[in-house]
PDB file of C-alpha atoms in Angstrom:
ATOM      1  CA  MET A   1     -28.190   3.140  13.308  1.00 57.00           C
ATOM      2  CA  GLY A   2     -27.684   6.742  13.448  1.00 75.00           C
ATOM      3  CA  GLU A   3     -25.169   8.064  11.188  1.00 93.00           C
ATOM      4  CA  ILE A   4     -21.807   9.361  12.502  1.00 96.00           C
ATOM      5  CA  VAL A   5     -20.494  12.503  13.452  1.00 97.00           C
ATOM      6  CA  VAL A   6     -18.185  14.320  10.924  1.00 97.00           C
ATOM      7  CA  VAL A   7     -16.879  17.847  12.040  1.00 97.00           C
ATOM      8  CA  ARG A   8     -15.320  20.111   9.466  1.00 97.00           C
ATOM      9  CA  ASP A   9     -12.979  22.986  10.256  1.00 98.00           C
ATOM     10  CA  GLY A  10     -10.938  24.903   7.509  1.00 97.00           C
ATOM     11  CA  PHE A  11     -11.238  26.513   4.080  1.00 93.00           C
ATOM     12  CA  GLY A  12     -10.269  24.680   0.724  1.00 96.00           C
ATOM     13  CA  PRO A  13     -10.060  21.165  -0.675  1.00 97.00           C
ATOM     14  CA  GLU A  14     -11.696  18.851   1.858  1.00 98.00           C
ATOM     15  CA  VAL A  15      -9.316  16.089   3.742  1.00 98.00           C
ATOM     16  CA  LEU A  16     -11.139  13.300   5.469  1.00 98.00           C
ATOM     17  CA  LEU A  17      -9.417  12.384   8.405  1.00 98.00           C
ATOM     18  CA  VAL A  18     -10.142   8.965  10.040  1.00 98.00           C
ATOM     19  CA  HIS A  19      -8.747   8.182  13.335  1.00 98.00           C
ATOM     20  CA  GLY A  20      -7.950   4.558  14.722  1.00 96.00           C
ATOM     21  CA  GLY A  21      -8.073   3.316  18.693  1.00 93.00           C
ATOM     22  CA  ALA A  22      -7.576   7.079  19.942  1.00 93.00           C
ATOM     23  CA  GLY A  23     -10.238   9.851  19.466  1.00 93.00           C
ATOM     24  CA  PRO A  24      -9.839  12.640  16.614  1.00 96.00           C
ATOM     25  CA  ARG A  25      -8.178  15.417  18.812  1.00 95.00           C
ATOM     26  CA  THR A  26      -5.637  13.007  20.031  1.00 94.00           C
ATOM     27  CA  THR A  27      -4.787  11.565  16.357  1.00 96.00           C
ATOM     28  CA  TRP A  28      -5.193  14.681  14.263  1.00 98.00           C
ATOM     29  CA  GLY A  29      -4.565  17.956  16.707  1.00 97.00           C
ATOM     30  CA  ALA A  30      -1.125  18.381  15.269  1.00 97.00           C
ATOM     31  CA  LEU A  31      -2.598  18.901  12.041  1.00 98.00           C
ATOM     32  CA  ALA A  32      -5.144  21.918  12.821  1.00 97.00           C
ATOM     33  CA  PRO A  33      -3.118  24.426  10.960  1.00 97.00           C
ATOM     34  CA  LEU A  34      -3.801  22.820   8.236  1.00 98.00           C
ATOM     35  CA  ALA A  35      -7.271  24.302   8.148  1.00 98.00           C
ATOM     36  CA  ASP A  36      -5.898  27.354   7.008  1.00 97.00           C
ATOM     37  CA  ARG A  37      -5.822  26.032   3.515  1.00 97.00           C
ATOM     38  CA  TRP A  38      -7.371  22.835   3.774  1.00 98.00           C
ATOM     39  CA  THR A  39     -10.845  21.704   5.180  1.00 98.00           C
ATOM     40  CA  LEU A  40     -10.639  19.323   7.557  1.00 98.00           C
ATOM     41  CA  ALA A  41     -13.196  16.756   8.105  1.00 98.00           C
ATOM     42  CA  TYR A  42     -12.828  14.814  11.562  1.00 98.00           C
ATOM     43  CA  VAL A  43     -14.601  11.489  11.547  1.00 98.00           C
ATOM     44  CA  HIS A  44     -16.010  10.450  15.087  1.00 98.00           C
ATOM     45  CA  ARG A  45     -16.232   6.481  14.342  1.00 97.00           C
ATOM     46  CA  ARG A  46     -18.779   4.662  16.178  1.00 95.00           C
ATOM     47  CA  GLY A  47     -17.990   4.526  20.131  1.00 93.00           C
ATOM     48  CA  TYR A  48     -16.403   8.280  19.831  1.00 94.00           C
ATOM     49  CA  PRO A  49     -18.883  10.861  20.680  1.00 94.00           C
ATOM     50  CA  PRO A  50     -20.548  12.615  19.580  1.00 96.00           C
ATOM     51  CA  SER A  51     -21.035   9.593  17.144  1.00 96.00           C
ATOM     52  CA  PRO A  52     -23.575   7.130  18.321  1.00 94.00           C
ATOM     53  CA  PRO A  53     -21.883   3.557  19.696  1.00 92.00           C
ATOM     54  CA  PRO A  54     -21.666   0.494  17.583  1.00 91.00           C
ATOM     55  CA  GLN A  55     -24.417  -1.931  17.759  1.00 86.00           C
ATOM     56  CA  GLU A  56     -22.013  -4.786  19.035  1.00 84.00           C
ATOM     57  CA  CYS A  57     -18.280  -3.758  18.190  1.00 88.00           C
ATOM     58  CA  GLN A  58     -15.852  -1.958  16.626  1.00 91.00           C
ATOM     59  CA  ASP A  59     -16.193  -3.343  13.008  1.00 96.00           C
ATOM     60  CA  PHE A  60     -13.860  -1.860   9.988  1.00 97.00           C
ATOM     61  CA  GLU A  61     -16.470  -3.317   7.479  1.00 97.00           C
ATOM     62  CA  VAL A  62     -19.145  -1.150   9.554  1.00 96.00           C
ATOM     63  CA  ASP A  63     -16.713   2.026   9.069  1.00 97.00           C
ATOM     64  CA  ALA A  64     -16.596   1.641   5.499  1.00 97.00           C
ATOM     65  CA  LEU A  65     -20.240   1.625   5.440  1.00 97.00           C
ATOM     66  CA  ASP A  66     -20.294   4.755   7.230  1.00 97.00           C
ATOM     67  CA  LEU A  67     -17.259   6.322   5.387  1.00 98.00           C
ATOM     68  CA  ALA A  68     -18.796   5.586   1.799  1.00 97.00           C
ATOM     69  CA  PRO A  69     -21.314   8.232   1.436  1.00 97.00           C
ATOM     70  CA  LEU A  70     -18.639  10.779   2.804  1.00 97.00           C
ATOM     71  CA  LEU A  71     -16.683  10.090  -0.327  1.00 97.00           C
ATOM     72  CA  VAL A  72     -19.081  11.467  -2.686  1.00 94.00           C
ATOM     73  CA  GLY A  73     -17.455  14.884  -2.476  1.00 93.00           C
ATOM     74  CA  ARG A  74     -14.208  13.075  -3.726  1.00 96.00           C
ATOM     75  CA  PRO A  75     -12.163  14.116  -0.573  1.00 98.00           C
ATOM     76  CA  HIS A  76      -8.709  13.404   0.331  1.00 98.00           C
ATOM     77  CA  VAL A  77      -8.595  10.431   2.949  1.00 98.00           C
ATOM     78  CA  VAL A  78      -6.114  10.253   5.459  1.00 98.00           C
ATOM     79  CA  ALA A  79      -6.296   7.439   8.048  1.00 98.00           C
ATOM     80  CA  HIS A  80      -4.797   6.292  10.994  1.00 98.00           C
ATOM     81  CA  SER A  81      -3.890   2.626  12.408  1.00 97.00           C
ATOM     82  CA  TYR A  82      -7.715   0.544  12.618  1.00 97.00           C
ATOM     83  CA  GLY A  83      -9.442   3.221  11.267  1.00 97.00           C
ATOM     84  CA  ALA A  84      -7.024   2.804   8.124  1.00 98.00           C
ATOM     85  CA  LEU A  85      -8.835  -0.682   7.450  1.00 98.00           C
ATOM     86  CA  GLY A  86     -12.447   0.742   6.825  1.00 98.00           C
ATOM     87  CA  ALA A  87     -10.982   3.238   4.784  1.00 98.00           C
ATOM     88  CA  LEU A  88      -9.033   1.330   2.586  1.00 98.00           C
ATOM     89  CA  ILE A  89     -12.539  -1.397   2.051  1.00 98.00           C
ATOM     90  CA  ALA A  90     -14.482   1.959   1.310  1.00 98.00           C
ATOM     91  CA  ALA A  91     -11.711   3.099  -1.264  1.00 98.00           C
ATOM     92  CA  ALA A  92     -11.316  -0.056  -3.048  1.00 98.00           C
ATOM     93  CA  ALA A  93     -15.413   0.017  -3.486  1.00 97.00           C
ATOM     94  CA  ALA A  94     -15.142   2.961  -5.123  1.00 97.00           C
ATOM     95  CA  PRO A  95     -11.626   3.993  -6.150  1.00 97.00           C
ATOM     96  CA  GLY A  96     -12.897   6.897  -8.399  1.00 95.00           C
ATOM     97  CA  SER A  97     -14.102   8.492  -5.384  1.00 97.00           C
ATOM     98  CA  VAL A  98     -11.142   9.416  -3.244  1.00 97.00           C
ATOM     99  CA  ARG A  99      -8.615  12.124  -4.354  1.00 97.00           C
ATOM    100  CA  SER A 100      -5.954  10.767  -2.570  1.00 98.00           C
ATOM    101  CA  LEU A 101      -4.987   8.173   0.330  1.00 98.00           C
ATOM    102  CA  THR A 102      -2.837   8.677   2.917  1.00 98.00           C
ATOM    103  CA  LEU A 103      -2.532   5.334   5.426  1.00 98.00           C
ATOM    104  CA  ILE A 104      -0.485   5.645   8.634  1.00 98.00           C
ATOM    105  CA  GLU A 105       0.377   2.460  10.217  1.00 98.00           C
ATOM    106  CA  PRO A 106      -2.675   0.437   9.469  1.00 97.00           C
ATOM    107  CA  PRO A 107      -2.665  -2.989  10.683  1.00 97.00           C
ATOM    108  CA  LEU A 108      -2.445  -5.162   7.517  1.00 98.00           C
ATOM    109  CA  HIS A 109       0.011  -7.871   9.275  1.00 97.00           C
ATOM    110  CA  TYR A 110      -0.815 -10.389   6.203  1.00 97.00           C
ATOM    111  CA  LEU A 111       1.277  -8.258   3.637  1.00 98.00           C
ATOM    112  CA  VAL A 112       4.162  -9.589   5.548  1.00 98.00           C
ATOM    113  CA  PRO A 113       4.013 -13.338   5.942  1.00 96.00           C
ATOM    114  CA  ASP A 114       6.170 -15.567   7.943  1.00 92.00           C
ATOM    115  CA  ASP A 115       7.840 -12.528   9.599  1.00 97.00           C
ATOM    116  CA  PRO A 116       7.728 -13.851  13.201  1.00 97.00           C
ATOM    117  CA  GLU A 117       7.688  -9.708  14.599  1.00 96.00           C
ATOM    118  CA  VAL A 118       4.867  -8.987  12.806  1.00 97.00           C
ATOM    119  CA  ALA A 119       2.761 -12.286  13.417  1.00 97.00           C
ATOM    120  CA  ARG A 120       3.444 -11.265  17.173  1.00 96.00           C
ATOM    121  CA  LEU A 121       2.377  -7.690  16.587  1.00 95.00           C
ATOM    122  CA  GLU A 122      -0.836  -9.399  14.973  1.00 96.00           C
ATOM    123  CA  ARG A 123      -1.436 -11.786  18.085  1.00 96.00           C
ATOM    124  CA  ILE A 124      -1.054  -9.391  20.542  1.00 95.00           C
ATOM    125  CA  GLY A 125      -2.991  -6.637  19.088  1.00 94.00           C
ATOM    126  CA  ASP A 126      -6.103  -8.873  18.421  1.00 94.00           C
ATOM    127  CA  ALA A 127      -5.523 -10.549  21.917  1.00 95.00           C
ATOM    128  CA  VAL A 128      -6.408  -7.069  22.961  1.00 95.00           C
ATOM    129  CA  LEU A 129      -9.685  -6.973  20.712  1.00 94.00           C
ATOM    130  CA  THR A 130     -10.780 -10.425  22.044  1.00 93.00           C
ATOM    131  CA  HIS A 131     -10.179 -10.513  25.374  1.00 94.00           C
ATOM    132  CA  GLY A 132      -9.449  -6.743  26.677  1.00 94.00           C
ATOM    133  CA  MET A 133      -8.191  -5.995  30.095  1.00 94.00           C
ATOM    134  CA  ASP A 134      -8.304 -10.102  30.858  1.00 94.00           C
ATOM    135  CA  MET A 135      -5.328 -10.484  28.439  1.00 94.00           C
ATOM    136  CA  ASP A 136      -1.786 -11.255  29.846  1.00 94.00           C
ATOM    137  CA  PRO A 137      -0.826  -7.914  31.742  1.00 93.00           C
ATOM    138  CA  THR A 138       2.423  -7.770  30.327  1.00 93.00           C
ATOM    139  CA  GLU A 139       1.430  -8.350  26.797  1.00 94.00           C
ATOM    140  CA  LEU A 140      -1.450  -5.551  27.173  1.00 94.00           C
ATOM    141  CA  ARG A 141       1.583  -3.041  28.341  1.00 93.00           C
ATOM    142  CA  GLU A 142       3.780  -3.787  25.440  1.00 92.00           C
ATOM    143  CA  PHE A 143       1.066  -3.462  23.102  1.00 93.00           C
ATOM    144  CA  LEU A 144      -0.361   0.091  24.710  1.00 93.00           C
ATOM    145  CA  HIS A 145       3.257   1.312  24.466  1.00 90.00           C
ATOM    146  CA  LEU A 146       3.499   0.244  21.049  1.00 90.00           C
ATOM    147  CA  ALA A 147       0.033   2.571  20.181  1.00 89.00           C
ATOM    148  CA  GLY A 148       0.987   5.470  21.902  1.00 88.00           C
ATOM    149  CA  ALA A 149      -0.815   4.987  25.190  1.00 87.00           C
ATOM    150  CA  PRO A 150       0.581   6.734  28.424  1.00 84.00           C
ATOM    151  CA  VAL A 151       1.347   3.697  30.307  1.00 84.00           C
ATOM    152  CA  GLY A 152       4.043   3.716  33.116  1.00 79.00           C
ATOM    153  CA  ASP A 153       5.275   1.295  35.678  1.00 81.00           C
ATOM    154  CA  GLY A 154       1.915   1.766  37.954  1.00 85.00           C
ATOM    155  CA  PRO A 155      -1.616   1.179  37.222  1.00 90.00           C
ATOM    156  CA  LEU A 156      -3.044   1.925  34.239  1.00 90.00           C
ATOM    157  CA  PRO A 157      -4.516   5.114  33.715  1.00 90.00           C
ATOM    158  CA  GLU A 158      -8.631   5.431  33.377  1.00 93.00           C
ATOM    159  CA  ASN A 159      -8.620   6.688  29.877  1.00 90.00           C
ATOM    160  CA  VAL A 160      -6.507   3.866  28.712  1.00 92.00           C
ATOM    161  CA  VAL A 161      -8.462   1.532  30.668  1.00 94.00           C
ATOM    162  CA  ALA A 162     -11.774   3.051  28.877  1.00 92.00           C
ATOM    163  CA  GLY A 163      -9.614   2.963  25.746  1.00 91.00           C
ATOM    164  CA  VAL A 164      -9.333  -0.852  25.955  1.00 93.00           C
ATOM    165  CA  ARG A 165     -12.587  -1.805  27.160  1.00 93.00           C
ATOM    166  CA  ARG A 166     -14.225   0.238  24.061  1.00 91.00           C
ATOM    167  CA  ALA A 167     -12.000  -1.988  22.018  1.00 92.00           C
ATOM    168  CA  GLN A 168     -12.659  -5.135  23.212  1.00 93.00           C
ATOM    169  CA  GLY A 169     -14.878  -7.613  21.259  1.00 92.00           C
ATOM    170  CA  GLY A 170     -13.673  -5.717  18.105  1.00 93.00           C
ATOM    171  CA  ARG A 171     -13.312  -7.435  14.844  1.00 94.00           C
ATOM    172  CA  PRO A 172     -10.147  -8.567  14.633  1.00 95.00           C
ATOM    173  CA  THR A 173      -7.430  -7.133  11.880  1.00 95.00           C
ATOM    174  CA  ARG A 174      -6.354 -10.418  10.458  1.00 94.00           C
ATOM    175  CA  GLU A 175     -10.195 -10.715   9.078  1.00 96.00           C
ATOM    176  CA  ALA A 176      -9.333  -7.370   6.798  1.00 96.00           C
ATOM    177  CA  HIS A 177      -8.220  -7.816   3.536  1.00 96.00           C
ATOM    178  CA  PRO A 178      -9.290  -4.675   1.544  1.00 97.00           C
ATOM    179  CA  GLN A 179      -9.252  -5.069  -2.337  1.00 97.00           C
ATOM    180  CA  LEU A 180      -5.529  -3.249  -2.982  1.00 98.00           C
ATOM    181  CA  ASP A 181      -5.488  -4.097  -6.489  1.00 97.00           C
ATOM    182  CA  ALA A 182      -8.585  -1.845  -7.215  1.00 98.00           C
ATOM    183  CA  ILE A 183      -7.216   0.957  -5.708  1.00 98.00           C
ATOM    184  CA  ARG A 184      -3.652   0.738  -7.097  1.00 98.00           C
ATOM    185  CA  GLY A 185      -5.690   0.124 -10.643  1.00 97.00           C
ATOM    186  CA  ALA A 186      -7.555   3.292 -10.118  1.00 97.00           C
ATOM    187  CA  GLY A 187      -4.324   5.243 -10.070  1.00 96.00           C
ATOM    188  CA  VAL A 188      -5.236   6.929  -6.861  1.00 97.00           C
ATOM    189  CA  PRO A 189      -2.218   8.601  -5.456  1.00 98.00           C
ATOM    190  CA  VAL A 190      -1.161   7.225  -2.051  1.00 98.00           C
ATOM    191  CA  LEU A 191       1.126   8.015   0.658  1.00 98.00           C
ATOM    192  CA  VAL A 192       2.109   5.567   3.506  1.00 98.00           C
ATOM    193  CA  ALA A 193       3.573   6.856   6.590  1.00 98.00           C
ATOM    194  CA  SER A 194       5.000   5.290   9.929  1.00 98.00           C
ATOM    195  CA  GLY A 195       6.801   6.774  12.849  1.00 97.00           C
ATOM    196  CA  ASP A 196       9.982   4.693  13.028  1.00 97.00           C
ATOM    197  CA  HIS A 197       9.243   3.159  16.210  1.00 96.00           C
ATOM    198  CA  ALA A 198       8.300  -0.509  15.861  1.00 95.00           C
ATOM    199  CA  ALA A 199      10.298  -2.632  12.943  1.00 96.00           C
ATOM    200  CA  ALA A 200       7.124  -4.849  12.540  1.00 96.00           C
ATOM    201  CA  LEU A 201       5.165  -1.780  11.483  1.00 97.00           C
ATOM    202  CA  GLU A 202       7.780  -0.250   9.257  1.00 98.00           C
ATOM    203  CA  ARG A 203       7.775  -3.756   7.086  1.00 98.00           C
ATOM    204  CA  ILE A 204       4.031  -3.733   6.846  1.00 98.00           C
ATOM    205  CA  CYS A 205       3.886  -0.181   5.669  1.00 98.00           C
ATOM    206  CA  ASP A 206       6.664  -1.067   2.960  1.00 98.00           C
ATOM    207  CA  ALA A 207       5.174  -3.669   2.019  1.00 98.00           C
ATOM    208  CA  LEU A 208       1.577  -1.731   1.919  1.00 98.00           C
ATOM    209  CA  ALA A 209       3.401   0.957  -0.225  1.00 98.00           C
ATOM    210  CA  ASP A 210       5.020  -1.507  -2.448  1.00 98.00           C
ATOM    211  CA  VAL A 211       1.323  -3.138  -3.277  1.00 98.00           C
ATOM    212  CA  LEU A 212      -0.106   0.390  -4.036  1.00 98.00           C
ATOM    213  CA  GLY A 213       2.629   1.698  -5.835  1.00 98.00           C
ATOM    214  CA  GLY A 214       2.373   4.693  -3.183  1.00 98.00           C
ATOM    215  CA  GLU A 215       4.873   6.944  -1.633  1.00 98.00           C
ATOM    216  CA  ARG A 216       6.768   5.850   1.588  1.00 98.00           C
ATOM    217  CA  SER A 217       8.051   8.746   4.332  1.00 98.00           C
ATOM    218  CA  VAL A 218       9.165   8.082   7.986  1.00 98.00           C
ATOM    219  CA  HIS A 219       8.261  10.155  10.462  1.00 98.00           C
ATOM    220  CA  PRO A 220      10.049   9.714  13.970  1.00 97.00           C
ATOM    221  CA  GLY A 221       9.613  11.096  17.185  1.00 96.00           C
ATOM    222  CA  ALA A 222       5.597  10.950  18.203  1.00 95.00           C
ATOM    223  CA  GLY A 223       5.583   6.644  18.200  1.00 95.00           C
ATOM    224  CA  HIS A 224       2.161   5.627  16.779  1.00 95.00           C
ATOM    225  CA  PHE A 225       0.669   8.915  16.182  1.00 96.00           C
ATOM    226  CA  VAL A 226       2.478   9.761  13.522  1.00 98.00           C
ATOM    227  CA  ALA A 227       0.459  12.904  12.712  1.00 98.00           C
ATOM    228  CA  ALA A 228       2.009  15.019  15.694  1.00 97.00           C
ATOM    229  CA  ALA A 229       5.703  13.834  14.381  1.00 98.00           C
ATOM    230  CA  PRO A 230       8.080  16.681  13.230  1.00 97.00           C
ATOM    231  CA  GLY A 231       7.822  17.382   9.415  1.00 97.00           C
ATOM    232  CA  PHE A 232       4.506  14.829   9.215  1.00 98.00           C
ATOM    233  CA  ALA A 233       2.262  17.620   8.490  1.00 98.00           C
ATOM    234  CA  GLU A 234       4.347  19.617   6.086  1.00 98.00           C
ATOM    235  CA  GLN A 235       4.934  16.262   3.895  1.00 98.00           C
ATOM    236  CA  LEU A 236       1.301  15.477   3.711  1.00 98.00           C
ATOM    237  CA  GLU A 237       0.423  19.125   2.735  1.00 98.00           C
ATOM    238  CA  ALA A 238       3.204  18.519  -0.019  1.00 97.00           C
ATOM    239  CA  PHE A 239       1.883  14.942  -1.349  1.00 98.00           C
ATOM    240  CA  LEU A 240      -2.005  16.922  -1.147  1.00 97.00           C
ATOM    241  CA  ARG A 241      -0.868  19.378  -3.205  1.00 96.00           C
ATOM    242  CA  LYS A 242       0.925  17.330  -5.527  1.00 94.00           C
ATOM    243  CA  SER A 243      -1.940  14.689  -5.917  1.00 89.00           C
ATOM    244  CA  VAL A 244      -4.233  17.653  -6.831  1.00 78.00           C
ATOM    245  CA  THR A 245      -1.624  19.012  -9.649  1.00 69.00           C
ATOM    246  CA  TRP A 246      -1.149  15.133 -10.874  1.00 64.00           C
ATOM    247  CA  GLN A 247      -4.597  14.313 -11.266  1.00 59.00           C
ATOM    248  CA  ALA A 248      -5.003  17.824 -13.166  1.00 54.00           C
ATOM    249  CA  SER A 249      -2.604  16.717 -15.645  1.00 52.00           C
ATOM    250  CA  SER A 250      -3.996  13.217 -15.946  1.00 54.00           C
ATOM    251  CA  SER A 251      -7.511  14.249 -16.818  1.00 50.00           C
ATOM    252  CA  ARG A 252      -6.095  16.559 -19.765  1.00 47.00           C
TER     253      ARG A 252
END
């Protein structure tokens, strides 16, 4: 397999940005002003040009293998949605290679067992991966709305349909069980962020922050695309700066 493409912009410590189902521009556009003080490294996951297509399908285990060599320079890692699964697996395999970890609404449903809303979110999300456009149309629209896709009452936009087809066949999120203890045990600074638009996602993020001993922030206003919400960029930069300070003091 060919290597994935990473586009870098800016100056300063590197922040590795790992998108989920939407591409880097949609996911991270609002963070562009941070390039004045940070090197923003935009990862293009397989299937998102100019990176090559996946050999078979979207797979968070393959994402983790792709991300592993990008951790050599010990960047801050910021990961969104499905992309956070691969980022967590890569970070758990080499926690000393991650300066900090920011996780935005990752689909780690198993962290909240016996919750009917979380179970339903997992079911319809994995149905998109399994059946794509052939799944129940009402549930498909429900999931797309939750995922921040521009859907209304009419036919789905062509770019949304293309996104569903790209996701179809992907590895189900229920199979992702990253070694979170390794990350917490290494003392990696963690921020878990959400958009306050779905109760199930809020519970997942609460549970993840608790397991990792991380900070927790909520930023309404942009749905699933939390990076575009008011105040998120400022919160992220404050966390990154604090992580640098904390690690400098702990290494003395």
